[in-house]
Coordinates of C-alpha atoms in Angstrom, one line a residue:
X1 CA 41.5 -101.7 -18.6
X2 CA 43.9 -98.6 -19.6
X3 CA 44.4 -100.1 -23.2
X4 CA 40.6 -99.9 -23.6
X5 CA 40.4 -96.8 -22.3
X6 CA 43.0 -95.9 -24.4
X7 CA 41.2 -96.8 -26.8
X8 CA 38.2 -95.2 -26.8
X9 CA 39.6 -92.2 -25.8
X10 CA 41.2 -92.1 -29.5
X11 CA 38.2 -93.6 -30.9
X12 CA 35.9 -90.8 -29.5
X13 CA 38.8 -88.0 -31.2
X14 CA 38.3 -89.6 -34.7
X15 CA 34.5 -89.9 -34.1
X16 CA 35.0 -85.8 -33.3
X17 CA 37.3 -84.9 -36.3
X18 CA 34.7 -86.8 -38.6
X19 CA 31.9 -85.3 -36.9
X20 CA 32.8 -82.0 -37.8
X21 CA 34.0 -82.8 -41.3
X22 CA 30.6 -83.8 -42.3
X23 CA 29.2 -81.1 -40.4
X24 CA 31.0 -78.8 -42.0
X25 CA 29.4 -79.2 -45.5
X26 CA 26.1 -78.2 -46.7
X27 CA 24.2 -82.0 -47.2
X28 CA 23.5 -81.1 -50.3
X29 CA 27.1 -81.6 -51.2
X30 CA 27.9 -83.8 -49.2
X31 CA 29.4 -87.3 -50.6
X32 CA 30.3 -90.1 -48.4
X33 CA 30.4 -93.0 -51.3
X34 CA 31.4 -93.3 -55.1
X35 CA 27.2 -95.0 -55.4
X36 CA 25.1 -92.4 -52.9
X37 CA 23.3 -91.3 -56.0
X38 CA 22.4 -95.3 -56.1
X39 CA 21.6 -95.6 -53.0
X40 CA 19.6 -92.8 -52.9
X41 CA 17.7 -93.8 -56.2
X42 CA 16.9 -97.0 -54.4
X43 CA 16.0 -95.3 -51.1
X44 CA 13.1 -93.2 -52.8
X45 CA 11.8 -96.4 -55.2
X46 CA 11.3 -98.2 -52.6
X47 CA 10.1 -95.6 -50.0
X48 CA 8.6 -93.0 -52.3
X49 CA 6.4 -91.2 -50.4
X50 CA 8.2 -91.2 -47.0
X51 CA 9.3 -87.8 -45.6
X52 CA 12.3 -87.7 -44.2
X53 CA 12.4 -84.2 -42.7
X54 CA 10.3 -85.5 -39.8
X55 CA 9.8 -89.0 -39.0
X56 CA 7.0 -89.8 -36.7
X57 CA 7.1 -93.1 -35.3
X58 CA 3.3 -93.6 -35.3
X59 CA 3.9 -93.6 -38.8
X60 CA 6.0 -95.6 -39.6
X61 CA 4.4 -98.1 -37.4
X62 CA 1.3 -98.0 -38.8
X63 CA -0.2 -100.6 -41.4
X64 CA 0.3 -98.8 -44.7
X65 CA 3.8 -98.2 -43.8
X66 CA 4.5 -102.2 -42.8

């Protein structure tokens, strides 16, 4: 039990340090992979008219959305 604790203690002190790297810079700069441009290319192909400011889950339940 104290090496998992242990462990997630250090595991939650990473999870902080990268949580306030990436909160540290503006989105729109923001890369976390060499292919994000990709991915988000792929992303809006396939869902092109989704918003992603607000999701409503009524929404995205819904039959056009399925």
């Amino acid at each position: 039990p104290r090496v998992e604790l242990a462990w997630a203690m250090k595991a939650h002190q990473h999870a902080q340090v990268y949580f306030n790297l990436i909160s540290s810079v503006e989105p729109k700069f923001l890369k976390l992979t060499q292919v994000d441009e990709r991915i988000y290319e792929e992303f809006r192909r396939t869902f092109r008219n989704l918003r992603v400011d607000v999701l409503d889950p009524e929404e995205l339940k819904s039959e056009a959305a399925k």
